[in-house]
Coordinates of C-alpha atoms in Angstrom, one line a residue:
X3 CA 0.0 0.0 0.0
X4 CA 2.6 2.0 0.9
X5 CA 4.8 1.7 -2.1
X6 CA 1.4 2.6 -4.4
X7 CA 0.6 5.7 -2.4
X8 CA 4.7 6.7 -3.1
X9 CA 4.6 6.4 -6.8
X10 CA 1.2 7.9 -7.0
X11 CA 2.1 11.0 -5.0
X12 CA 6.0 10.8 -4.6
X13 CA 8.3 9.8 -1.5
X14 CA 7.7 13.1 0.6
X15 CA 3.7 13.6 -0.2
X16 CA 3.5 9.9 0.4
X17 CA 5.3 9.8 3.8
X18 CA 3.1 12.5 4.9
X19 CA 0.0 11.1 4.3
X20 CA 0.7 7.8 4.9
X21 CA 2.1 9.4 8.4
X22 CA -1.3 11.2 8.8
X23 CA -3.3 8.1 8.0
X24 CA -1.8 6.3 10.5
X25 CA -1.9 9.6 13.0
X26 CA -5.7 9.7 11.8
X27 CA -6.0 5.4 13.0
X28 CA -4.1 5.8 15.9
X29 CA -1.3 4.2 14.9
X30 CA 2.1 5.2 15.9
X31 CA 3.9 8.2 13.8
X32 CA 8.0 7.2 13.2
X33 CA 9.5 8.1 16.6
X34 CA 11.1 11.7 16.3
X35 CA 11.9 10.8 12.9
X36 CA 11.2 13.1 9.4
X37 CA 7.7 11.5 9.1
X38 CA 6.5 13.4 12.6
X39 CA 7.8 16.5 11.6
X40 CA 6.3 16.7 8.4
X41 CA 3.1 15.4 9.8
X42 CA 2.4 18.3 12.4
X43 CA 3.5 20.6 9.9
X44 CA 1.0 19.5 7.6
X45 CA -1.2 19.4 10.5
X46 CA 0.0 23.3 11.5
X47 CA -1.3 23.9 7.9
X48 CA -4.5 22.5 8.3
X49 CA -5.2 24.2 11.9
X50 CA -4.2 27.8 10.5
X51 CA -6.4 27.2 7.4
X52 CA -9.9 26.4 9.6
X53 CA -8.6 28.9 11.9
X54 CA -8.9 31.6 8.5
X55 CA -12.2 29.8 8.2
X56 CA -13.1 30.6 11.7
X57 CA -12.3 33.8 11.2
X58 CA -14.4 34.8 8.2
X59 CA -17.9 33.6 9.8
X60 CA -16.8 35.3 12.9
X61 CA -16.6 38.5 10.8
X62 CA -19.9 37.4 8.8
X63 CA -21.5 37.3 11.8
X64 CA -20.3 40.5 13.3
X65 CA -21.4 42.3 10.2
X66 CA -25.0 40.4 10.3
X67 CA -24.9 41.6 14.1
X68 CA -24.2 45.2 13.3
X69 CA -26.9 44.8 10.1
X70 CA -29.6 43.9 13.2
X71 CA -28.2 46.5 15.3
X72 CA -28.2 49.0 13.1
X73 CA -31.8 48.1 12.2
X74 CA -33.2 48.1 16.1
X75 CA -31.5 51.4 16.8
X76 CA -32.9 52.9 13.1
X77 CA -36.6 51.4 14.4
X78 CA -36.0 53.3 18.1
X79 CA -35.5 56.5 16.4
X80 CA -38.5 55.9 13.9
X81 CA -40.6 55.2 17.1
X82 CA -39.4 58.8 18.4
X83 CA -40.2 60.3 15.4
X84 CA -44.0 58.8 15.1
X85 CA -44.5 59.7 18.8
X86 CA -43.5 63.6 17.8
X87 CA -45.6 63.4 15.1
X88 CA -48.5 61.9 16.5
X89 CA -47.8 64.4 19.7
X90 CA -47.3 67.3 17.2
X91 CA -50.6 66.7 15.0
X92 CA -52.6 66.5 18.3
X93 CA -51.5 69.8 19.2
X94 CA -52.6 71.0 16.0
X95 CA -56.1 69.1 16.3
X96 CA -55.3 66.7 13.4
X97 CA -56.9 63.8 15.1
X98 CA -57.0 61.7 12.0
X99 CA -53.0 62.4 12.2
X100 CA -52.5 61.9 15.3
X101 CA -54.5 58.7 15.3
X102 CA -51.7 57.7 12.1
X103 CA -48.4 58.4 13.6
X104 CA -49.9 56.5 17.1
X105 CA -50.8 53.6 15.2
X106 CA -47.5 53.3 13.5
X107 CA -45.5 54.0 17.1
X108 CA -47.9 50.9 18.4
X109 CA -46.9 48.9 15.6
X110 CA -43.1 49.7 16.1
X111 CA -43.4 49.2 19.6
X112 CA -44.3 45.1 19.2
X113 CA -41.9 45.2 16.6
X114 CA -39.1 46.3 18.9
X115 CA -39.1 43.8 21.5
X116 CA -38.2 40.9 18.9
X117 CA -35.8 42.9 17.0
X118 CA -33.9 43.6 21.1
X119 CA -34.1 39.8 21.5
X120 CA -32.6 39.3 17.9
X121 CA -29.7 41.7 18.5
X122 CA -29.3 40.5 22.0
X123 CA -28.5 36.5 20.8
X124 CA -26.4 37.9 17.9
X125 CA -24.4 39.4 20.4
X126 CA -24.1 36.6 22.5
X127 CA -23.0 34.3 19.4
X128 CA -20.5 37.4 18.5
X129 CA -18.5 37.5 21.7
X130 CA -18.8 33.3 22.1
X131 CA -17.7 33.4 18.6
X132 CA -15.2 36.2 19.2
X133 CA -13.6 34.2 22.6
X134 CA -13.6 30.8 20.4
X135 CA -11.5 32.9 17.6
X136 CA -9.0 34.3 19.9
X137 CA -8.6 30.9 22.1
X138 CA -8.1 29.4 18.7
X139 CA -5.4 32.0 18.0
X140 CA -3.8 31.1 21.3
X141 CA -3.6 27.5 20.8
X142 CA -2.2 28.5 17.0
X143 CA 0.6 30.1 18.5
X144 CA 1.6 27.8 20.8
X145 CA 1.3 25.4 17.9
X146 CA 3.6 27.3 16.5
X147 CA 6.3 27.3 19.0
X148 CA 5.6 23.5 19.5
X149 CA 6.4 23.0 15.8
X150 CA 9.6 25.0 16.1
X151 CA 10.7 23.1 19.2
X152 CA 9.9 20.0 17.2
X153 CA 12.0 21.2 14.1
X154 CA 15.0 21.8 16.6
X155 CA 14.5 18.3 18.7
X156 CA 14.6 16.3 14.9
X157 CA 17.6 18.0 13.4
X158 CA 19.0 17.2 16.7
X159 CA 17.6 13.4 16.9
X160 CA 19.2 13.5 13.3
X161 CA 22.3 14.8 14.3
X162 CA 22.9 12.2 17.1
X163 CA 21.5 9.2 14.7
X164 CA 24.2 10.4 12.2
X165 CA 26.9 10.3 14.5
X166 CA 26.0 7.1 16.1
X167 CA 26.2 6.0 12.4
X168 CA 29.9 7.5 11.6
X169 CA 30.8 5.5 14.8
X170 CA 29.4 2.8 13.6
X171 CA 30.9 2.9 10.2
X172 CA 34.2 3.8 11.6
X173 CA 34.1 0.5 14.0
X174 CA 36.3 2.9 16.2
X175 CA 36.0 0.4 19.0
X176 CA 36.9 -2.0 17.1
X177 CA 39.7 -0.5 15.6
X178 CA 40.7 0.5 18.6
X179 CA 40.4 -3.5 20.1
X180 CA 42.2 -4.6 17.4
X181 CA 45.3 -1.6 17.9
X182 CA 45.8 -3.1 21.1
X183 CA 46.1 -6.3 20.0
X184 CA 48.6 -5.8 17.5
X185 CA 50.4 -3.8 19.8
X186 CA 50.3 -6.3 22.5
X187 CA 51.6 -8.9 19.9
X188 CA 54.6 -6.7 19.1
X189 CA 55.7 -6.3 23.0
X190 CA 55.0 -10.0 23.6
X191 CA 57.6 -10.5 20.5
X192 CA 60.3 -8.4 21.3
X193 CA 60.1 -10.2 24.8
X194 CA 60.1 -13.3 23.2
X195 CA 63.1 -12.7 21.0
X196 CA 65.0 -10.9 23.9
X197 CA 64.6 -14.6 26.3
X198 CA 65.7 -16.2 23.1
X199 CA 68.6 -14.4 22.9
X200 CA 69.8 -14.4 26.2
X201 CA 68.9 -18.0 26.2
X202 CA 70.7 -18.8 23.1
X203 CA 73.8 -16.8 24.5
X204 CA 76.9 -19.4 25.8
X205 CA 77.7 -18.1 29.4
X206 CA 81.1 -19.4 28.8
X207 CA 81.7 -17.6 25.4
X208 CA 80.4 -14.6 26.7
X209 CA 83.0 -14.6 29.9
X210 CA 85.5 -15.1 27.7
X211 CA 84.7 -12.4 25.3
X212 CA 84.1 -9.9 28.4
X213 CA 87.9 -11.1 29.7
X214 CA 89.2 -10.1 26.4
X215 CA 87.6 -7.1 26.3
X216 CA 88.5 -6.3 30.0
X217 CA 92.1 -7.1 29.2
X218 CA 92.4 -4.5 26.2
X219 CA 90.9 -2.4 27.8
X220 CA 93.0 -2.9 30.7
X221 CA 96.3 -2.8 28.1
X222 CA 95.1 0.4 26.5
X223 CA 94.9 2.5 29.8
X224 CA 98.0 1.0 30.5
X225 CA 99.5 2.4 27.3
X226 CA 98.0 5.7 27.7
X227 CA 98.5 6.1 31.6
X228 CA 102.7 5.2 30.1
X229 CA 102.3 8.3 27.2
X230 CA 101.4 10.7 29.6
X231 CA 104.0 10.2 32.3
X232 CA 106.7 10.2 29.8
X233 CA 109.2 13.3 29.4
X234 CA 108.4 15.0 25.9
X235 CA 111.3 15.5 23.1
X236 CA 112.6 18.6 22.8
X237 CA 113.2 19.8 19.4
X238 CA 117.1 20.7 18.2
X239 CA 117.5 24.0 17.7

């Protein structure tokens, strides 16, 4: 399955939604590896486009709000403005006028009460919708620095799996091992050739050689020790 979703989409797109399919079925993501990485960014993506979503019906709804405000506080002022009127043509004695304007303010006035409760919800769903936005922000943000901590823990995860592979490659330790065990090879050697030396060495031709050499010695000093205590020449003249 795997190999199909690579060649259809290519190694990267494939190892991210392969990683969010099994994110999606609750299984495991790759341990601090690439996969995760690319995952939560690709999740990051996702949050920050509904989070644009959220955003444009919150301001949908804050414009239908100020639409519905806008229209209670336009039906206030036209209930002022039929109670003058129906006030003012009294005072004048236009009865059939005055009976007009106080039919329209009646009429506004059971009109009013729904339009309150209609502006009254709509600001209720503003600021829940206005609190959800800006929690959803929040959260966004510390997505954000989540992501960035990620991004920081995998290049160092990476960096530490490199180097345990360069050790591993190297076989320092056993490089190392096998160092010692040449040089422990060469000391056991020269020890070995020095016993078979000394062991091969005849004690008898070796005091004989060292009289020898004692007794030139011995005849040189003697010959020297005689050159110095002799009177020197003196040249004719």
């Amino acid at each position: 399955m795997k190999k199909v979703i690579y060649w259809l989409m290519g190694e990267k797109a494939g190892r991210v939604a392969v990683g969010t399919w099994n994110w999606l079925w609750g299984m495991p993501v790759e341990t601090g590896g690439k996969v995760a990485v690319e995952v939560a960014e690709e999740s990051l993506r996702s949050m920050q486009e509904s989070l644009q979503q959220l955003a444009h019906a919150v301001s949908t709804q804050v414009a239908a709000y100020e639409r519905a405000k806008q229209k209670y506080e336009a039906k206030v002022k036209e209930l002022e403005s039929f109670e003058r009127q129906a006030m003012v043509a009294q005072q004048s004695g236009n009865e059939e006028g005055a009976r007009l304007a106080m039919t329209k303010v009646i009429q506004v006035e059971q009109l009013l009460p729904q339009l309150e409760e209609q502006v009254k919800q709509a600001e209720q769903f503003v600021n829940a919708s206005k609190d959800k936005l800006n929690r959803e922000r929040i959260k966004l943000e510390q997505y954000k620095t989540d992501m960035q901590n990620m991004k920081d823990m995998s290049e160092i995860n990476e960096a530490l799996s490199s180097m345990a592979k360069v050790n591993s490659d190297l076989n320092i330790d056993s490089a190392r091992s096998q160092f010692e065990d040449a040089k422990s090879a060469v000391q056991r050697r020269n020890l070995r050739t020095k016993a078979y030396a000394e062991l091969s060495e005849n004690p008898a031709e070796k005091l004989n050689a060292d009289l020898e050499q004692m007794a030139i010695d011995d005849a040189v000093a003697q010959r020297l020790q005689r050159l110095s205590n002799s009177t020197p020449k003196q040249l004719p003249e």
